[in-house]
Coordinates of C-alpha atoms in Angstrom, one line a residue:
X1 CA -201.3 119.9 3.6
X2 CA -199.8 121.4 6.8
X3 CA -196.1 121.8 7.3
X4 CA -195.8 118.7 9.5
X5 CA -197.3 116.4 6.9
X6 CA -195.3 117.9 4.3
X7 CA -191.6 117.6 6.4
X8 CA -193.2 114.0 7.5
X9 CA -193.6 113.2 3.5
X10 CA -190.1 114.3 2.5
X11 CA -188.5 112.4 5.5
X12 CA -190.6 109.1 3.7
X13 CA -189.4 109.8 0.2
X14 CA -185.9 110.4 1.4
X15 CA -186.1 107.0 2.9
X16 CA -187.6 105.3 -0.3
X17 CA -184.3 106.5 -1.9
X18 CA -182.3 105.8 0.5
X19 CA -183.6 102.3 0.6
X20 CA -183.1 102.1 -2.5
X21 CA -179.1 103.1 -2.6
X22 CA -178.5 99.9 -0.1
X23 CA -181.0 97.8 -2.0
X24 CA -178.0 98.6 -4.8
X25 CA -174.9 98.8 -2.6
X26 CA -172.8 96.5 -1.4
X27 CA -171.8 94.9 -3.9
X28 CA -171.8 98.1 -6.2
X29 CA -174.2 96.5 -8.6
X30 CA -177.0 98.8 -10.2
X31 CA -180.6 98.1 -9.6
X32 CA -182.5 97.5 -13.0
X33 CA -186.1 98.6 -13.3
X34 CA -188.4 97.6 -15.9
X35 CA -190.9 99.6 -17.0
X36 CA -193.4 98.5 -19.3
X37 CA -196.3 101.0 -21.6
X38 CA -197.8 101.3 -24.6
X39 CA -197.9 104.2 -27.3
X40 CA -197.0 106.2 -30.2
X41 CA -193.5 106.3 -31.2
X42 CA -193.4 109.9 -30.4
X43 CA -194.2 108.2 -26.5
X44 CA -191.1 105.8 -27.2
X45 CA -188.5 108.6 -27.8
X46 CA -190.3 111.4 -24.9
X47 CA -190.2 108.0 -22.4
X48 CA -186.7 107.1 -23.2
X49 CA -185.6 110.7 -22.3
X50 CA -187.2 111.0 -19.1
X51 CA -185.8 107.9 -18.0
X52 CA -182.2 109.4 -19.1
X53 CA -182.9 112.4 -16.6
X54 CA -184.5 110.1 -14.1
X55 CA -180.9 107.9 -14.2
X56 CA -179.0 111.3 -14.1
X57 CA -180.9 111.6 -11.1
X58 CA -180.6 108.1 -9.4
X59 CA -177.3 106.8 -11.2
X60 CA -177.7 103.7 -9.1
X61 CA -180.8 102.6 -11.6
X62 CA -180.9 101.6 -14.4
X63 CA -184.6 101.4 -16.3
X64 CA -185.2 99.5 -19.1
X65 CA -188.1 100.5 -21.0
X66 CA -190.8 98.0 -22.4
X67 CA -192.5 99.2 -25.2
X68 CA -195.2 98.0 -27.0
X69 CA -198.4 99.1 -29.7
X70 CA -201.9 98.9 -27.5
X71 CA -203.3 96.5 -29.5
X72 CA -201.4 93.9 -28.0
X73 CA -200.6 95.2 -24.9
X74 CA -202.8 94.1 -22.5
X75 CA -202.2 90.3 -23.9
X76 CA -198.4 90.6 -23.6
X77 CA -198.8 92.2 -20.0
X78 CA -201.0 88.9 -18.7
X79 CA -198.8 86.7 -20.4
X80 CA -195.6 88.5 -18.3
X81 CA -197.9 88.1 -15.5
X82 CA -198.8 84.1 -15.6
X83 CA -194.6 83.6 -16.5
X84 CA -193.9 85.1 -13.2
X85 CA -192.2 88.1 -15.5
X86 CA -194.3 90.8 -14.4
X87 CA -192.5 94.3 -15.3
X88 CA -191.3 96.4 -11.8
X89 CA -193.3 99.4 -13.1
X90 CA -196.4 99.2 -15.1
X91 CA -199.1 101.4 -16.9
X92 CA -202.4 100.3 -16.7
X93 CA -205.7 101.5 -17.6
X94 CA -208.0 102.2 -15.1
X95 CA -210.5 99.5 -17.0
X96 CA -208.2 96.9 -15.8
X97 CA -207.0 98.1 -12.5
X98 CA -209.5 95.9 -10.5
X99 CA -208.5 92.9 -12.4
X100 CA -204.7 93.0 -11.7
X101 CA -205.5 94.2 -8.2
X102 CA -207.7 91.0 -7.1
X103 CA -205.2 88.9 -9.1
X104 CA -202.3 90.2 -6.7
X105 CA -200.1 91.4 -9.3
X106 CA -199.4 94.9 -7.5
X107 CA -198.2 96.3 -4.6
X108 CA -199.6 98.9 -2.1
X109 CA -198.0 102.6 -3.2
X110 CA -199.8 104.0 0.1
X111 CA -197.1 105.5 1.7
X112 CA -194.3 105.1 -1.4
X113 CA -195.3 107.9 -3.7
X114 CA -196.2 111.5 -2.6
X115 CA -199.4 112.3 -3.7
X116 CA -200.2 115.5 -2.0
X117 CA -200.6 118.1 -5.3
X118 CA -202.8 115.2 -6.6
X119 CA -206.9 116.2 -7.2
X120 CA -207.8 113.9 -4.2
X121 CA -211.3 112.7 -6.1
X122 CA -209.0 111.6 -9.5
X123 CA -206.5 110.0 -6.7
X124 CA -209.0 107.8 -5.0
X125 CA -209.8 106.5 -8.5
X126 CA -206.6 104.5 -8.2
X127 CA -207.9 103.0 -4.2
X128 CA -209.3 99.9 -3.9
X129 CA -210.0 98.4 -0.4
X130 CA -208.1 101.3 1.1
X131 CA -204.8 100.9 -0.8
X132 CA -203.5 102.9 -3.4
X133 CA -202.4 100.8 -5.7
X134 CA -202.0 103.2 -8.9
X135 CA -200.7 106.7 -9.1
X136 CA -202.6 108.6 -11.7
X137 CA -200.5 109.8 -14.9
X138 CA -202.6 112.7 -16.2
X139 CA -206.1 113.5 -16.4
X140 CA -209.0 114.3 -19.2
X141 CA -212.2 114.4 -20.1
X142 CA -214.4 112.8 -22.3
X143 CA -215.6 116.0 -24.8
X144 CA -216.8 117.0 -27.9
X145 CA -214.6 118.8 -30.5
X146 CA -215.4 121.4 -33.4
X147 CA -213.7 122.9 -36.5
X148 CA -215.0 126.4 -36.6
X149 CA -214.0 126.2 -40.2
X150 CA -216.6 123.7 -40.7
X151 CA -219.0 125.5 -39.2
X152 CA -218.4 128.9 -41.0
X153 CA -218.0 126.8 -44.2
X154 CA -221.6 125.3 -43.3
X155 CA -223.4 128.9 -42.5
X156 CA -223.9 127.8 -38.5
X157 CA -222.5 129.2 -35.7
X158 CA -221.1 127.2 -32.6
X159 CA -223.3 126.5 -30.2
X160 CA -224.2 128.3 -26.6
X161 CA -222.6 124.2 -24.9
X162 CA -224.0 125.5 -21.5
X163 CA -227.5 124.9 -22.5
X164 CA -227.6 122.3 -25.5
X165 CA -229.3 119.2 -26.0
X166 CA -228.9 116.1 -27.7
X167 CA -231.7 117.3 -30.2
X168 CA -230.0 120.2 -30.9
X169 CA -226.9 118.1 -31.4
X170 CA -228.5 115.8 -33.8
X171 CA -230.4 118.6 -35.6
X172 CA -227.1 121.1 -36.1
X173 CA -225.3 117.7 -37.6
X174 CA -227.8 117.6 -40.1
X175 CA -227.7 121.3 -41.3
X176 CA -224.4 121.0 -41.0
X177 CA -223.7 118.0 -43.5
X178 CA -226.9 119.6 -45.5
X179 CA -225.2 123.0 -45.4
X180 CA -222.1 122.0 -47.3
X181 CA -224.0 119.7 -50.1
X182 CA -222.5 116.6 -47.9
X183 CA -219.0 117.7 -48.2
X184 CA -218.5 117.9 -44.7
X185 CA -220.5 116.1 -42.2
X186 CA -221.8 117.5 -39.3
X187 CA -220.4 114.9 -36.9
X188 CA -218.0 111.5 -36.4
X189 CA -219.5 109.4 -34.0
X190 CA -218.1 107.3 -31.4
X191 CA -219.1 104.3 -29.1
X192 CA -216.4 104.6 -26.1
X193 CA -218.5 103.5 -23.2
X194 CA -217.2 107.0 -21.7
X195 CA -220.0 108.4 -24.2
X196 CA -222.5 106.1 -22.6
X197 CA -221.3 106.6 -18.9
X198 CA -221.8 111.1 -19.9
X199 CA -225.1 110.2 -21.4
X200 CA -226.8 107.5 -18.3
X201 CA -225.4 109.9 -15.8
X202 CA -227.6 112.9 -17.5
X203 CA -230.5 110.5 -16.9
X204 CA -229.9 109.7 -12.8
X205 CA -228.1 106.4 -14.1
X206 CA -223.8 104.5 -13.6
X207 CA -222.6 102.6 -15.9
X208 CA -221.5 100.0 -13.5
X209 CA -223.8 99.9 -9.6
X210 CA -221.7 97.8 -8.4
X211 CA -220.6 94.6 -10.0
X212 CA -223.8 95.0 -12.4
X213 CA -224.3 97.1 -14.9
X214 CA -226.5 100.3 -14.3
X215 CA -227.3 101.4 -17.3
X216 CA -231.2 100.8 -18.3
X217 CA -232.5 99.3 -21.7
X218 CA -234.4 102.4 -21.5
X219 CA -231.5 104.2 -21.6
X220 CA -229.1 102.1 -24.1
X221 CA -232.2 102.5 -26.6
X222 CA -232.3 106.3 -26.4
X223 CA -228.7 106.4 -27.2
X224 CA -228.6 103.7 -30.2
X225 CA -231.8 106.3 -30.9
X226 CA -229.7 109.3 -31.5
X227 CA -226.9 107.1 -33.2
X228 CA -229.4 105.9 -35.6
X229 CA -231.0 109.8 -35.8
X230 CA -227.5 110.7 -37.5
X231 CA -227.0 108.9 -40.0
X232 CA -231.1 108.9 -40.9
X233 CA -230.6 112.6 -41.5
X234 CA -226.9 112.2 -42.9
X235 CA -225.7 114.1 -39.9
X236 CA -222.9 111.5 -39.8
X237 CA -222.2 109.2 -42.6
X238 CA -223.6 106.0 -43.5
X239 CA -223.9 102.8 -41.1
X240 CA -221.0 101.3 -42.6
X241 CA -218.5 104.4 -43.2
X242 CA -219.6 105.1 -39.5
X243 CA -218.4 102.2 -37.5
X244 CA -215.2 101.9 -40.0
X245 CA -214.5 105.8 -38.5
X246 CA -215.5 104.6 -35.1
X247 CA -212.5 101.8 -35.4
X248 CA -209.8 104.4 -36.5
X249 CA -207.1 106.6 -34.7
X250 CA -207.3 110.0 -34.8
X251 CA -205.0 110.3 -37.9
X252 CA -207.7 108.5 -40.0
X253 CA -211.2 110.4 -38.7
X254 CA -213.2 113.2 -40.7
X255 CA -211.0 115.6 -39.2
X256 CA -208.0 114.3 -40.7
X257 CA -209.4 114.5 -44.3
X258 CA -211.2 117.9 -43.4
X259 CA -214.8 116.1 -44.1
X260 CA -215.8 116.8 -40.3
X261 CA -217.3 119.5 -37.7
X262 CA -217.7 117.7 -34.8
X263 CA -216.5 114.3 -33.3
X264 CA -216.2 112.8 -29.5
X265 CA -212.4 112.1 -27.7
X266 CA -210.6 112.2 -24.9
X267 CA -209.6 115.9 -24.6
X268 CA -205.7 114.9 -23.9
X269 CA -206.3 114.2 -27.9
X270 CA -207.0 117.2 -29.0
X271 CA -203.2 117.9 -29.9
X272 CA -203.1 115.1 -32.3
X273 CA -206.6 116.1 -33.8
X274 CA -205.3 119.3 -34.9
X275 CA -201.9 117.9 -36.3
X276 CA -204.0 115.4 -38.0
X277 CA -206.4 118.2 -39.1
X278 CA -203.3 120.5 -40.4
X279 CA -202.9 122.4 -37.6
X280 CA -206.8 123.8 -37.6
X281 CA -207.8 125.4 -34.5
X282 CA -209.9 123.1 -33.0
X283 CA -211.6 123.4 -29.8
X284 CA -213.5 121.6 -27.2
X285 CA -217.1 121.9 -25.9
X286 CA -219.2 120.3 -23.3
X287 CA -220.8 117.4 -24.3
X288 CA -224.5 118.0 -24.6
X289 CA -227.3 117.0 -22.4
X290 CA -230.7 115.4 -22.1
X291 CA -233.5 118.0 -21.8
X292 CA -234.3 117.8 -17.9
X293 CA -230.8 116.8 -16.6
X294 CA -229.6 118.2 -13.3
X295 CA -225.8 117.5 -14.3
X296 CA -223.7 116.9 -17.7
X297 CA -222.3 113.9 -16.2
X298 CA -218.8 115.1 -17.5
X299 CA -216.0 113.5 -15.5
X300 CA -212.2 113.8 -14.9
X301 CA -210.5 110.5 -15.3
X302 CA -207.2 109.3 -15.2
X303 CA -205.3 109.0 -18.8
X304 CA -203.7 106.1 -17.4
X305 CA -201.8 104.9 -14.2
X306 CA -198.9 104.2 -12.9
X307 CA -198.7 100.8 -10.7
X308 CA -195.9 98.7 -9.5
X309 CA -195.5 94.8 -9.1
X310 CA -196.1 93.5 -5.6
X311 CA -193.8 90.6 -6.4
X312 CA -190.8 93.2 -7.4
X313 CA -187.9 92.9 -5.8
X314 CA -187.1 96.5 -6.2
X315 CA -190.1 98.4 -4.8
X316 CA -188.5 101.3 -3.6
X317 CA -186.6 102.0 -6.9
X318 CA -190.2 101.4 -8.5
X319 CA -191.7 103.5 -6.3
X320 CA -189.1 106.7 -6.9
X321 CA -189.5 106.0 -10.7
X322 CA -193.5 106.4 -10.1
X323 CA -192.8 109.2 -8.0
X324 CA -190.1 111.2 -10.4
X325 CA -192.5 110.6 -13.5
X326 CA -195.5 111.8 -11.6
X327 CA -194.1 114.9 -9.4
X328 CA -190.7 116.0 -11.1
X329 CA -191.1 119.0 -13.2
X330 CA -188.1 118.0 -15.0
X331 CA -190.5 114.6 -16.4
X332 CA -193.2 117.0 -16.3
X333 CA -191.4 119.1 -18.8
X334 CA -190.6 116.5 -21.1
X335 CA -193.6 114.2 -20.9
X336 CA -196.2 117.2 -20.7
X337 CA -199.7 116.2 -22.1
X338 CA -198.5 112.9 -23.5
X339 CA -200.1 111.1 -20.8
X340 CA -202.9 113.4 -20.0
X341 CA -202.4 116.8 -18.7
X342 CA -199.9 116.6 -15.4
X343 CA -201.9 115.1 -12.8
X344 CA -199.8 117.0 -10.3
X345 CA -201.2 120.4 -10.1
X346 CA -197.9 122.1 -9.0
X347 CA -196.4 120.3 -12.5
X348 CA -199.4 121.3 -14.4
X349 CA -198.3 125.1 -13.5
X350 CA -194.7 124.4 -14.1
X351 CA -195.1 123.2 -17.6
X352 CA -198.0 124.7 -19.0
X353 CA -195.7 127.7 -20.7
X354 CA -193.9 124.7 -22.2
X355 CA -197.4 123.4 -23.7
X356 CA -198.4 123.2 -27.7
X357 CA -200.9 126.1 -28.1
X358 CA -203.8 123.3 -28.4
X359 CA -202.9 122.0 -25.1
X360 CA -203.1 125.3 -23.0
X361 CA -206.9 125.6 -24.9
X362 CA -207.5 122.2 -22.9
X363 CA -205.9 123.3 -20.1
X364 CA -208.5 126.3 -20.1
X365 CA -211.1 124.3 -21.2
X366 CA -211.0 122.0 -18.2
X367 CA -210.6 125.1 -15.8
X368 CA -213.7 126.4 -16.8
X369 CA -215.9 123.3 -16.7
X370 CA -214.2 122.1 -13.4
X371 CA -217.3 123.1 -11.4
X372 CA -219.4 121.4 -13.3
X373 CA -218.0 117.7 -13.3
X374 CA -219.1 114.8 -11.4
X375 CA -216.9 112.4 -9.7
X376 CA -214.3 110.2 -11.3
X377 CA -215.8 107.1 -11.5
X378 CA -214.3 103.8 -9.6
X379 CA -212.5 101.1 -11.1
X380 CA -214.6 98.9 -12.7
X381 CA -215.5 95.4 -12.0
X382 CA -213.2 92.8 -12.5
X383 CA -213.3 91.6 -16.0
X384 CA -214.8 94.8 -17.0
X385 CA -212.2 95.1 -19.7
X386 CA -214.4 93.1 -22.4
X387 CA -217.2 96.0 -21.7
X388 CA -216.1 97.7 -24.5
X389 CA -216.1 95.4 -27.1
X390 CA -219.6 94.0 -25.7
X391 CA -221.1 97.5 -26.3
X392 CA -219.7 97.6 -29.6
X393 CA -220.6 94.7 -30.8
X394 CA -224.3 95.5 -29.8
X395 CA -224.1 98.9 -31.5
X396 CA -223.1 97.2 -34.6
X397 CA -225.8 94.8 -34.5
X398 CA -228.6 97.7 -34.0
X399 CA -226.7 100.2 -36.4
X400 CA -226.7 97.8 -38.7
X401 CA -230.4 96.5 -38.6
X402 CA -229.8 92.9 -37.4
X403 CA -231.1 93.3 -34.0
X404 CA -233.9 95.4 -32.3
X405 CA -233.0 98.0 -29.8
X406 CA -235.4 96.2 -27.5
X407 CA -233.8 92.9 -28.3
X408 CA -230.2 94.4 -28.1
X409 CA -230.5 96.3 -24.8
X410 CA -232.2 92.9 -23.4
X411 CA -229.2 91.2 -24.5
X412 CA -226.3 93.5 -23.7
X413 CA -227.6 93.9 -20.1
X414 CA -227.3 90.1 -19.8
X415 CA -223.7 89.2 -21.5
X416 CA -222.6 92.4 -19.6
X417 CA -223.3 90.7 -16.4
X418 CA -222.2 87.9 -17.5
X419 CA -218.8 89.1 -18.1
X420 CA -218.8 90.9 -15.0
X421 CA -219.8 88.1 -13.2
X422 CA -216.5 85.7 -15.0

């Protein structure tokens, strides 16, 4: 960004706060902000303090945190919508983005938030018809992660991730659980769409071309394939221990008890994997990849985003919260991976002394796959927040032997469409 655009930027933000100020003047009243997310508890009390140094900052605003598990989240935030109560600031998904977009619940952050030290490809993931109408939080990865223990405890070494394939996957989880008379299992397995999304890509295919679903039967079946390979050869555990595992929080997974070597997350998790694990050094590999693939289909995507109401009546304040939680190192410094690592990559450099040990390995994990990844996908279809419990449910029902894979893919494929449709 050249000097102009730069000078041209600061002169905007100035004027967002100074809009701001007189939006609270005259009167001398304060300007209260709402700001509504989900989270950990741990979230809760790092939230509440970067507020406190964002009101130290701006001590004509007040925010007012709304808190809130994720389970219910997304329920309470539609009910605050249809009351007219929609929170001034709100973190969304980028599964739902497209929803609250075409519904008109948010408002345009084009020219409110600077977004120059933002990945431009992760930004535009927030874009829809041209407007920008979320800020990314953070970004990761969808990856695989190892216990070396395990493996050493197992008599195999880690693998060489540039090259592997699935069948090497499957056929290391095996030795693995075989290797430790079924005390540890060779791998926890997962159904996030993300883990679909890595594994179409690797075969030419999206998840969503368009506002249909792109992903083939042929393709759905290869994956309940290698699903149903694992726990054949006990490379993961049974059906019913599997989708239990599948349902759980990080705190709960093989990991956790020290019964697994490998397992699929987000890789802005891998902190709370090793806490969870006792502080074992886990890592982080590429995920691996169908024989012939030209790409890993590996992508950045945004933790989560930042949006603001279009019906606020404090935009500017919004917008300056968005903008200190997103660029300040000071938020930067207290938030650090909670969110994803730092979206902005001046913060990123800023903080990343201040990091857990775990989180500078993902820090260097995704430099050194950063050539390698594909583009963020767009936000999804409207309604494409039921996709994951669609694909679930149809996992279940092939995992489980109450469906076909022919019969499931068929039926997936349609219901998807369905959904997408409304």
């Amino acid at each position: 960004m050249g000097s102009g655009k730069k000078a041209l930027m600061a002169t905007a933000l100035a004027t967002v706060v100074l809009s701001t100020t007189v939006a609270c003047g005259g009167d001398g009243g304060r300007t209260e902000l709402r700001f509504f997310y989900w989270g950990s508890e741990a979230r809760h009390k790092m939230t509440e303090e970067a507020i406190r140094k964002f009101e130290e900052k701006h001590p004509d605003i007040d925010v007012v945190g709304e808190f809130s598990g994720f389970g219910d989240y997304y329920e309470t935030l539609a009910t605050k919508v249809a009351a007219d109560q929609a929170p001034d600031v709100i973190t969304l998904e980028i599964r739902g983005l497209r929803e609250y977009v075409e519904r008109g619940t948010l408002a345009d952050l084009s020219d409110s938030v600077d977004t120059a030290d933002i990945d431009a490809k992760v930004l535009a993931t927030g874009t829809i018809g041209g407007k920008r109408y979320a800020i990314p939080t953070g970004v990761n990865a969808w990856s695989l992660v190892v216990d070396p223990e395990a493996f050493r405890k197992a008599g195999q070494k880690l693998p060489d991730d540039t090259k592997w394939t699935w069948d090497e996957y499957a056929t290391l989880a095996a030795a693995i659980t075989a290797g430790t008379g079924g005390r540890i299992y060779g791998a926890q397995q997962a159904f996030n769409p993300a883990f679909l999304q890595i594994f179409a890509a690797q075969r030419g295919e999206r998840f969503y071309d368009g506002s249909r679903i792109g992903v083939s039967p042929r393709t759905l079946k290869a994956w309940w394939a290698l699903q149903r390979r694992l726990v054949a050869t006990k490379g993961s555990p049974g059906v019913a221990k599997t989708v239990e595992l599948a349902a759980q929080n990080v705190d709960r997974s093989l990991f956790a008890t020290g019964n697994g070597a490998m397992g699929m997350w987000w890789s802005n998790e891998l902190g709370a994997i090793s806490k969870a694990a006792g502080g074992k050094q886990v890592g982080l590999l590429r995920m691996p990849k169908a024989g012939d693939a030209a790409s890993g289909g590996m992508f950045l995507q945004p933790a989560m985003f930042y949006t603001a109401s279009a019906k606020s009546p404090h935009r500017a304040a919004a917008a300056a919260f968005i903008d200190f939680m997103v660029n300040d190192p000071d938020a930067g410094g207290i938030v650090l991976s909670d969110r994803g690592l730092p979206a902005n990559a001046k913060v990123l450099a800023a903080v990343t002394d201040k990091l857990p040990e775990v989180d500078k390995r993902t820090v260097a994990f995704l430099k050194e796959i950063a050539g390698e990844l594909t583009d963020p996908p767009a936000a999804p279809p409207k309604l494409a927040s039921a996709m994951e419990d669609i694909l679930r449910r149809y996992t279940h029902e092939v995992l489980f032997g109450r469906m076909t894979p022919d019969a499931a893919a068929q039926k997936f494929v349609t219901e998807a469409n369905a959904s997408i449709a409304g």
